[in-house]
Tab-separated table of C-alpha atoms in Angstrom:
chain	number	residue	atom	x	y	z
A	1	MET	CA	23.748	114.658	-12.714
A	2	THR	CA	22.822	110.982	-12.865
A	3	GLU	CA	20.434	109.389	-10.400
A	4	GLN	CA	22.498	107.228	-8.085
A	5	LEU	CA	19.593	105.998	-5.958
A	6	ILE	CA	16.003	105.430	-7.083
A	7	VAL	CA	13.427	104.330	-4.523
A	8	GLU	CA	10.121	103.326	-6.105
A	9	ASN	CA	6.902	102.663	-4.193
A	10	LEU	CA	8.764	101.306	-1.160
A	11	VAL	CA	6.573	99.480	1.365
A	12	LYS	CA	7.516	97.953	4.709
A	13	TYR	CA	4.862	96.330	6.908
A	14	TYR	CA	5.574	94.584	10.207
A	15	PRO	CA	3.070	91.879	11.198
A	16	VAL	CA	1.443	92.024	14.636
A	17	LYS	CA	0.836	88.552	16.071
A	18	GLY	CA	-2.004	87.610	18.424
A	19	GLY	CA	-4.470	84.915	19.426
A	20	ILE	CA	-4.148	81.583	21.217
A	21	ILE	CA	-2.706	80.182	18.019
A	22	PRO	CA	-0.399	83.034	17.003
A	23	HIS	CA	-1.388	84.571	13.703
A	24	THR	CA	-1.181	87.996	12.071
A	25	VAL	CA	-3.956	90.211	13.452
A	26	ALA	CA	-2.735	93.570	12.133
A	27	GLN	CA	0.040	95.262	10.184
A	28	ILE	CA	2.271	98.116	11.296
A	29	LYS	CA	2.576	100.184	8.129
A	30	ALA	CA	5.949	101.755	8.836
A	31	VAL	CA	6.593	102.735	5.206
A	32	ASP	CA	3.670	102.834	2.820
A	33	GLY	CA	4.476	103.659	-0.792
A	34	VAL	CA	7.483	106.005	-0.731
A	35	SER	CA	9.228	107.115	-3.926
A	36	PHE	CA	12.195	109.441	-4.422
A	37	THR	CA	15.527	109.695	-6.207
A	38	ILE	CA	18.931	111.059	-5.179
A	39	GLU	CA	21.400	112.374	-7.721
A	40	GLY	CA	25.056	111.513	-7.303
A	41	GLY	CA	27.050	113.951	-5.173
A	42	THR	CA	23.974	115.477	-3.501
A	43	THR	CA	22.305	115.166	-0.105
A	44	LEU	CA	18.647	114.385	0.522
A	45	GLY	CA	17.416	115.202	4.012
A	46	LEU	CA	14.608	113.022	5.361
A	47	VAL	CA	12.733	114.568	8.298
A	48	GLY	CA	9.686	113.754	10.381
A	49	GLU	CA	8.648	112.968	13.925
A	50	SER	CA	9.622	109.730	15.640
A	51	GLY	CA	7.853	106.692	14.214
A	52	CYS	CA	7.177	108.159	10.768
A	53	GLY	CA	9.336	105.518	9.029
A	54	LYS	CA	12.416	107.499	8.049
A	55	SER	CA	14.962	105.222	9.763
A	56	THR	CA	13.166	102.172	8.350
A	57	ILE	CA	13.785	103.533	4.858
A	58	GLY	CA	17.485	103.953	5.637
A	59	ARG	CA	17.813	100.392	6.921
A	60	GLN	CA	16.165	99.022	3.789
A	61	ILE	CA	18.421	101.029	1.493
A	62	VAL	CA	21.526	99.436	3.031
A	63	ALA	CA	19.766	96.031	3.023
A	64	LEU	CA	19.623	95.573	6.780
A	65	GLU	CA	15.922	94.843	6.250
A	66	LYS	CA	14.035	93.504	3.258
A	67	PRO	CA	11.096	95.607	2.026
A	68	THR	CA	7.606	94.171	1.812
A	69	SER	CA	7.369	95.467	-1.751
A	70	GLY	CA	8.818	98.119	-4.012
A	71	SER	CA	12.287	98.545	-5.468
A	72	ILE	CA	15.583	100.157	-4.485
A	73	ILE	CA	17.741	100.812	-7.538
A	74	PHE	CA	21.347	101.647	-6.704
A	75	ASP	CA	23.813	102.401	-9.505
A	76	GLY	CA	21.313	101.071	-12.037
A	77	GLU	CA	20.643	97.737	-10.285
A	78	ASP	CA	17.677	96.700	-8.147
A	79	ILE	CA	19.215	95.478	-4.886
A	80	THR	CA	16.009	94.281	-3.212
A	81	ASN	CA	16.195	90.762	-4.683
A	82	LEU	CA	19.946	90.175	-4.791
A	83	SER	CA	21.411	87.006	-3.305
A	84	SER	CA	23.684	87.209	-0.266
A	85	ASP	CA	26.817	86.908	-2.400
A	86	GLN	CA	25.635	89.564	-4.837
A	87	LEU	CA	24.614	91.872	-2.017
A	88	GLN	CA	27.975	91.531	-0.298
A	89	LYS	CA	29.679	92.987	-3.361
A	90	LYS	CA	27.306	95.967	-3.254
A	91	ARG	CA	27.757	96.600	0.458
A	92	THR	CA	31.145	98.210	-0.010
A	93	ARG	CA	29.400	100.970	-1.992
A	94	LEU	CA	26.539	101.377	0.510
A	95	GLN	CA	27.339	102.269	4.110
A	96	MET	CA	25.499	103.626	7.138
A	97	VAL	CA	26.331	105.817	10.142
A	98	PHE	CA	24.064	105.093	13.107
A	99	GLN	CA	22.464	107.372	15.676
A	100	ASP	CA	24.136	105.812	18.723
A	101	PRO	CA	27.857	105.457	17.983
A	102	TYR	CA	28.578	103.497	21.160
A	103	SER	CA	26.106	100.686	20.515
A	104	SER	CA	27.156	100.475	16.861
A	105	LEU	CA	30.840	99.871	17.698
A	106	ASN	CA	32.145	96.523	18.947
A	107	PRO	CA	33.246	97.145	22.563
A	108	ARG	CA	35.631	94.167	22.459
A	109	LYS	CA	37.682	95.536	19.575
A	110	LYS	CA	40.198	98.331	19.462
A	111	VAL	CA	39.668	101.036	16.863
A	112	PHE	CA	42.395	99.572	14.654
A	113	HIS	CA	40.491	96.317	14.208
A	114	ILE	CA	37.124	98.101	13.873
A	115	LEU	CA	38.521	99.933	10.855
A	116	ALA	CA	41.014	97.430	9.454
A	117	ASP	CA	39.036	94.171	9.584
A	118	PRO	CA	36.345	95.238	7.051
A	119	MET	CA	39.003	96.517	4.639
A	120	ILE	CA	40.955	93.273	4.820
A	121	HIS	CA	37.804	91.142	4.489
A	122	HIS	CA	36.653	93.002	1.364
A	123	HIS	CA	40.183	93.122	-0.098
A	124	ILE	CA	40.379	96.903	0.089
A	125	CYS	CA	43.872	96.499	1.488
A	126	THR	CA	46.236	93.803	2.735
A	127	LYS	CA	47.225	93.180	6.347
A	128	GLU	CA	50.535	94.860	5.637
A	129	ASP	CA	48.859	97.998	4.281
A	130	ALA	CA	46.170	98.164	6.976
A	131	PRO	CA	48.094	100.328	9.518
A	132	ALA	CA	48.711	103.040	6.930
A	133	LYS	CA	45.090	102.939	5.757
A	134	VAL	CA	43.811	103.194	9.334
A	135	ASP	CA	46.057	106.210	9.962
A	136	GLU	CA	44.710	107.811	6.787
A	137	LEU	CA	41.109	107.298	7.937
A	138	LEU	CA	41.802	108.735	11.383
A	139	ASP	CA	43.422	111.788	9.802
A	140	MET	CA	40.413	112.175	7.536
A	141	VAL	CA	37.923	112.339	10.423
A	142	GLY	CA	40.092	114.501	12.673
A	143	LEU	CA	41.285	111.950	15.243
A	144	HIS	CA	44.823	111.454	16.490
A	145	ARG	CA	46.517	108.357	15.152
A	146	SER	CA	47.031	107.041	18.675
A	147	ALA	CA	43.252	106.475	18.819
A	148	LYS	CA	43.681	103.199	16.946
A	149	ASP	CA	45.085	101.551	20.086
A	150	ARG	CA	42.066	102.372	22.277
A	151	PHE	CA	38.635	100.846	22.832
A	152	PRO	CA	35.331	102.635	22.050
A	153	HIS	CA	34.489	103.237	25.733
A	154	GLU	CA	37.600	105.403	26.054
A	155	PHE	CA	36.198	108.098	23.742
A	156	SER	CA	33.617	110.858	24.048
A	157	GLY	CA	30.356	110.725	22.093
A	158	GLY	CA	31.637	113.025	19.359
A	159	GLN	CA	34.859	111.041	19.012
A	160	ARG	CA	32.929	107.775	18.788
A	161	GLN	CA	30.773	109.237	16.024
A	162	ARG	CA	33.944	110.178	14.135
A	163	ILE	CA	35.040	106.546	14.451
A	164	GLY	CA	31.651	105.487	13.076
A	165	ILE	CA	32.138	107.814	10.123
A	166	ALA	CA	35.648	106.465	9.568
A	167	ARG	CA	34.298	102.915	9.566
A	168	ALA	CA	31.721	103.879	6.944
A	169	LEU	CA	34.450	105.468	4.790
A	170	ALA	CA	36.785	102.492	5.122
A	171	LEU	CA	35.179	100.561	2.243
A	172	ASN	CA	35.210	103.496	-0.201
A	173	PRO	CA	31.407	103.893	-0.458
A	174	SER	CA	29.647	106.164	-2.907
A	175	LEU	CA	26.433	106.531	-0.843
A	176	ILE	CA	26.167	106.825	2.933
A	177	VAL	CA	22.946	106.710	4.941
A	178	LEU	CA	23.306	108.993	7.969
A	179	ASP	CA	20.684	107.948	10.522
A	180	GLU	CA	20.382	110.895	12.917
A	181	PRO	CA	24.172	111.038	13.334
A	182	VAL	CA	24.193	114.166	15.530
A	183	SER	CA	20.968	113.914	17.551
A	184	ALA	CA	22.710	112.328	20.563
A	185	LEU	CA	25.528	114.909	20.654
A	186	ASP	CA	25.964	118.324	22.243
A	187	VAL	CA	25.194	121.298	20.023
A	188	SER	CA	28.835	122.355	19.662
A	189	ILE	CA	29.827	118.800	18.759
A	190	GLN	CA	26.939	118.594	16.294
A	191	ALA	CA	28.386	121.536	14.377
A	192	GLN	CA	31.791	119.855	14.201
A	193	ILE	CA	30.339	116.595	12.875
A	194	LEU	CA	28.146	118.388	10.320
A	195	ASN	CA	31.111	120.392	9.040
A	196	LEU	CA	33.144	117.194	8.831
A	197	LEU	CA	30.400	115.481	6.813
A	198	LYS	CA	30.168	118.423	4.415
A	199	ASP	CA	33.933	118.488	3.922
A	200	LEU	CA	34.063	114.734	3.279
A	201	LYS	CA	31.213	114.978	0.783
A	202	THR	CA	33.074	117.627	-1.194
A	203	LYS	CA	36.455	115.920	-0.955
A	204	LEU	CA	35.303	112.375	-1.778
A	205	GLY	CA	32.270	113.108	-3.984
A	206	LEU	CA	29.885	111.277	-1.654
A	207	THR	CA	26.102	111.025	-1.824
A	208	TYR	CA	24.164	111.260	1.440
A	209	LEU	CA	20.731	110.338	2.726
A	210	PHE	CA	20.604	112.402	5.925
A	211	ILE	CA	17.876	111.289	8.342
A	212	GLY	CA	16.961	113.548	11.233
A	213	HIS	CA	14.353	115.536	13.108
A	214	GLY	CA	16.494	118.573	13.940
A	215	LEU	CA	15.450	120.869	11.115
A	216	GLY	CA	18.416	123.200	11.518
A	217	ALA	CA	20.931	120.399	11.038
A	218	VAL	CA	19.009	118.910	8.125
A	219	ARG	CA	18.763	122.263	6.360
A	220	TYR	CA	22.476	122.966	6.876
A	221	ILE	CA	23.676	119.787	5.187
A	222	SER	CA	20.932	118.983	2.651
A	223	ASP	CA	20.433	120.026	-0.959
A	224	ARG	CA	16.828	118.829	-0.930
A	225	ILE	CA	14.509	117.788	1.885
A	226	ALA	CA	11.639	115.301	2.036
A	227	VAL	CA	9.138	115.498	4.915
A	228	MET	CA	7.524	112.260	6.126
A	229	TYR	CA	4.330	111.705	8.086
A	230	MET	CA	2.962	108.280	9.072
A	231	GLY	CA	4.883	106.312	6.460
A	232	LYS	CA	4.481	108.676	3.505
A	233	ILE	CA	6.299	111.669	2.054
A	234	VAL	CA	4.042	114.727	2.290
A	235	GLU	CA	6.373	117.381	0.857
A	236	MET	CA	9.685	117.555	-1.005
A	237	ALA	CA	11.626	120.569	-2.284
A	238	ASP	CA	14.980	122.344	-2.258
A	239	ALA	CA	16.180	122.984	1.297
A	240	ASP	CA	15.926	126.778	1.118
A	241	THR	CA	12.525	126.665	-0.595
A	242	LEU	CA	11.106	124.247	1.960
A	243	PHE	CA	12.044	126.520	4.849
A	244	SER	CA	11.161	129.852	3.240
A	245	HIS	CA	7.953	128.689	1.567
A	246	PRO	CA	6.568	125.422	3.025
A	247	LEU	CA	3.296	124.299	1.463
A	248	HIS	CA	2.094	121.369	3.555
A	249	PRO	CA	0.611	122.308	6.966
A	250	TYR	CA	2.693	119.615	8.675
A	251	THR	CA	5.907	121.087	7.241
A	252	LYS	CA	4.848	124.517	8.479
A	253	ALA	CA	4.262	123.085	11.956
A	254	LEU	CA	7.707	121.453	11.995
A	255	ARG	CA	9.372	124.680	10.944
A	256	ASP	CA	7.465	126.796	13.442
A	257	ALA	CA	8.251	124.369	16.282
A	258	ALA	CA	12.003	124.919	15.896
A	259	PRO	CA	13.560	127.295	18.474
A	260	VAL	CA	14.207	130.811	17.176
A	261	PRO	CA	17.670	132.182	18.080
A	262	ASP	CA	16.703	135.805	17.358
A	263	PRO	CA	14.970	137.263	20.474
A	264	THR	CA	13.162	139.888	18.386
A	265	LEU	CA	11.328	137.166	16.470
A	266	ARG	CA	10.290	134.962	19.379
A	267	ASP	CA	6.992	136.757	19.926
A	268	ALA	CA	5.659	135.648	16.556
A	269	VAL	CA	2.446	133.676	17.065
A	270	HIS	CA	2.351	130.252	15.423
A	271	GLU	CA	-0.723	128.074	15.446
A	272	ALA	CA	-0.010	124.847	17.324
A	273	LEU	CA	-1.228	121.560	15.913
A	274	SER	CA	-4.256	120.037	17.571
A	275	GLY	CA	-5.297	116.397	17.719
A	276	GLU	CA	-3.280	113.261	18.311
A	277	VAL	CA	-0.789	111.466	16.100
A	278	GLY	CA	-2.558	108.609	14.334
A	279	SER	CA	-1.595	104.971	14.622
A	280	VAL	CA	0.286	103.229	11.827
A	281	MET	CA	-1.755	100.136	12.739
A	282	ASP	CA	-4.974	101.966	11.940
A	283	ILE	CA	-4.333	104.288	8.998
A	284	PRO	CA	-7.293	106.634	8.378
A	285	VAL	CA	-8.989	106.668	4.981
A	286	GLY	CA	-7.879	109.628	2.893
A	287	CYS	CA	-5.263	112.111	4.116
A	288	ARG	CA	-3.284	110.817	7.095
A	289	PHE	CA	-2.902	114.317	8.515
A	290	GLN	CA	-6.597	115.217	8.420
A	291	ASN	CA	-7.261	114.948	12.181
A	292	ARG	CA	-4.520	117.504	12.946
A	293	CYS	CA	-4.766	119.761	9.896
A	294	PRO	CA	-6.124	123.327	10.328
A	295	TYR	CA	-7.266	123.287	6.680
A	296	ALA	CA	-9.013	119.900	6.714
A	297	ARG	CA	-12.208	119.554	4.666
A	298	PRO	CA	-14.694	116.718	4.297
A	299	GLU	CA	-13.031	115.606	1.054
A	300	CYS	CA	-9.795	114.935	2.945
A	301	GLY	CA	-11.387	111.875	4.520
A	302	SER	CA	-12.105	110.224	1.199
A	303	VAL	CA	-9.124	110.792	-1.114
A	304	GLU	CA	-5.572	109.494	-0.656
A	305	MET	CA	-3.343	112.490	-1.355
A	306	ALA	CA	-0.632	111.836	-3.926
A	307	LEU	CA	2.481	113.976	-4.394
A	308	ILE	CA	1.819	116.638	-7.018
A	309	GLU	CA	4.296	119.192	-8.374
A	310	ALA	CA	2.612	122.372	-7.105
A	311	GLU	CA	5.554	124.516	-8.196
A	312	PRO	CA	8.652	123.648	-10.267
A	313	GLY	CA	10.637	121.130	-8.205
A	314	HIS	CA	8.282	121.490	-5.230
A	315	PHE	CA	6.137	118.421	-4.516
A	316	VAL	CA	3.345	118.362	-1.940
A	317	ALA	CA	0.521	116.015	-0.939
A	318	CYS	CA	-2.166	118.561	-0.063
A	319	PRO	CA	-4.848	119.746	-2.518
A	320	TYR	CA	-5.492	123.067	-0.757
A	321	THR	CA	-1.990	124.444	-0.387
A	322	ALA	CA	-2.315	126.716	-3.410
A	323	ILE	CA	-5.263	128.466	-1.746
A	324	ASN	CA	-3.634	128.502	1.685
A	325	THR	CA	-0.323	129.996	0.498
A	326	GLN	CA	-1.294	132.466	-2.230
A	327	GLY	CA	-1.334	135.318	0.246
A	328	VAL	CA	2.138	134.365	1.513
A	329	SER	CA	4.153	133.912	-1.638
A	330	GLY	CA	1.960	134.666	-4.599
A	331	THR	CA	3.882	132.041	-6.567
A	332	SER	CA	1.354	129.220	-6.734
A	333	THR	CA	0.797	128.041	-10.284
A	334	MET	CA	-2.630	126.400	-9.891
A	335	SER	CA	-5.819	126.909	-7.982
A	336	GLY	CA	-6.926	124.657	-5.139
A	337	THR	CA	-9.718	123.265	-7.332
A	338	GLN	CA	-7.272	122.377	-10.102
A	339	PHE	CA	-4.900	120.854	-7.559
A	340	MET	CA	-7.657	118.683	-6.071
A	341	ALA	CA	-8.686	117.550	-9.551
A	342	ASP	CA	-5.113	116.558	-10.364
A	343	THR	CA	-4.807	114.705	-7.055
A	344	GLN	CA	-8.010	112.768	-7.718
A	345	SER	CA	-6.848	111.896	-11.223
A	346	VAL	CA	-3.714	110.341	-9.739
A	347	SER	CA	-5.368	108.782	-6.695
A	348	GLY	CA	-8.550	107.536	-8.342
A	349	SER	CA	-11.801	106.793	-6.558
A	350	ASP	CA	-10.842	103.442	-4.997
A	351	LYS	CA	-10.096	103.965	-1.273
A	352	SER	CA	-8.934	100.443	-0.416
A	353	ASP	CA	-5.530	99.871	1.119
A	354	THR	CA	-4.580	97.498	-1.667
A	355	SER	CA	-4.951	100.226	-4.274
A	356	ASN	CA	-2.885	102.846	-2.440
A	357	SER	CA	0.426	101.475	-3.655
A	358	ASP	CA	-0.884	101.279	-7.211
A	359	ARG	CA	-1.853	104.934	-7.098
A	360	GLN	CA	1.601	105.930	-5.900
A	361	GLU	CA	3.200	103.846	-8.635
A	362	LYS	CA	1.150	105.666	-11.284
A	363	GLY	CA	2.415	108.943	-9.882
A	364	GLY	CA	6.014	107.789	-10.295
A	365	ALA	CA	9.036	108.785	-8.280
A	366	ALA	CA	9.500	112.428	-7.416
A	367	HIS	CA	12.913	113.389	-8.712
A	368	VAL	CA	15.405	114.758	-6.221
C-alpha cells in the first residue's frame, strides 16, 4: 500500500507569556518531534493520557493549527506551508470528527443545512441535488431521513455523533481524523459508532487516524497503534502485538490499567506506576518517563531515547526493553546493551533541546 500521510519531525510549542511587559517566558512543548506514516485504507490508533499531545497532532493534520516546525505530507504534498486557497482545495480530502458532537455542530442550523451547505460551497453537488445527497448521507450513518428537518439539540449524543460523521463524509474525504469520537458516549452507543466507522472504512476505502485513551476501543478499530507520552511517541506496533507483547513500561501500565471483564483474571497483580506526570513546560533531560519508570537507570537521565525497531515492525523508545521482556516472550532480537548503543548512536551525546529535533530527524519516520 502507498503512504497516504507522512508526518515528519512534527513540533508544536505554545508560548507562555509573562512579565510587566508581556514576553515569552516559557514554552509548552505539546508535540516535540513526532514522526509516523499511515498507509492508505488503514487505521492508526494514537493513545496516551490527557495532555500528551495526541489531539494537537490531529488538529495540525487537518490544518486547524499550524505546526512550529516539521512537515505533514498528504497525498504526496506538504500541506504545512500551503496558502489559504491551496489549503481549501485540500480540505475536502481531509476531515475531522470531534470528541463533543454537540459543540461541533451549529445549533442555529438544521441538519439539512449542516450537511448540504459544505457540499454546495465546495461544488460537490448543486442546490437541486442537495436533498438527495443529504438523504444518502443519513442512510449511510443509520439515521432516519426525517432527521434533516431537526436541530442538533433534538438528538441524543450518539445521534449527534452520527451527524458529525455524516458531515465529515459529505465532502468525500480520503482521510478522517477521529478525535476521541466515542469517549463521551455510553458503552453500548460506543460499540454502535465503532461498528459504523469500521463499516464505512471498508465500504468507502477510508484512512483513519483514531485518537483516544480507551484502549479497548482503539484496539478494536486500529490496524496499528502509537503510544504517546509527554509530546513524543514511545512505542508503535501492530494492534494485536502491542496488547499481547508491549515493550515500553508506559504501554504496559496503560494496558494493565484497563478494566478486565473476566472475573477469573481480576486478581492478577499489576505494578502501579509511581511518581507524578512531568510538566511539558519543564521537560526532563533524557527519557521523559524516567521519574515513573520501574526500570529507570542513571543513564536514562542523560540520553534522549529515540524510536528503535526492537522487533520487526515494533518500534520502542526504551533501551532496556529487550532485557525486561526476554522472560515474557523470548522474541527479542537484541540485547539491552546493543539496544542502548543503537539508541545513543541515533540520539548522540548532545542533550540540548535544540538538538532533540535533529536527532529525531536522523532517525526518520517510523513506517505504519
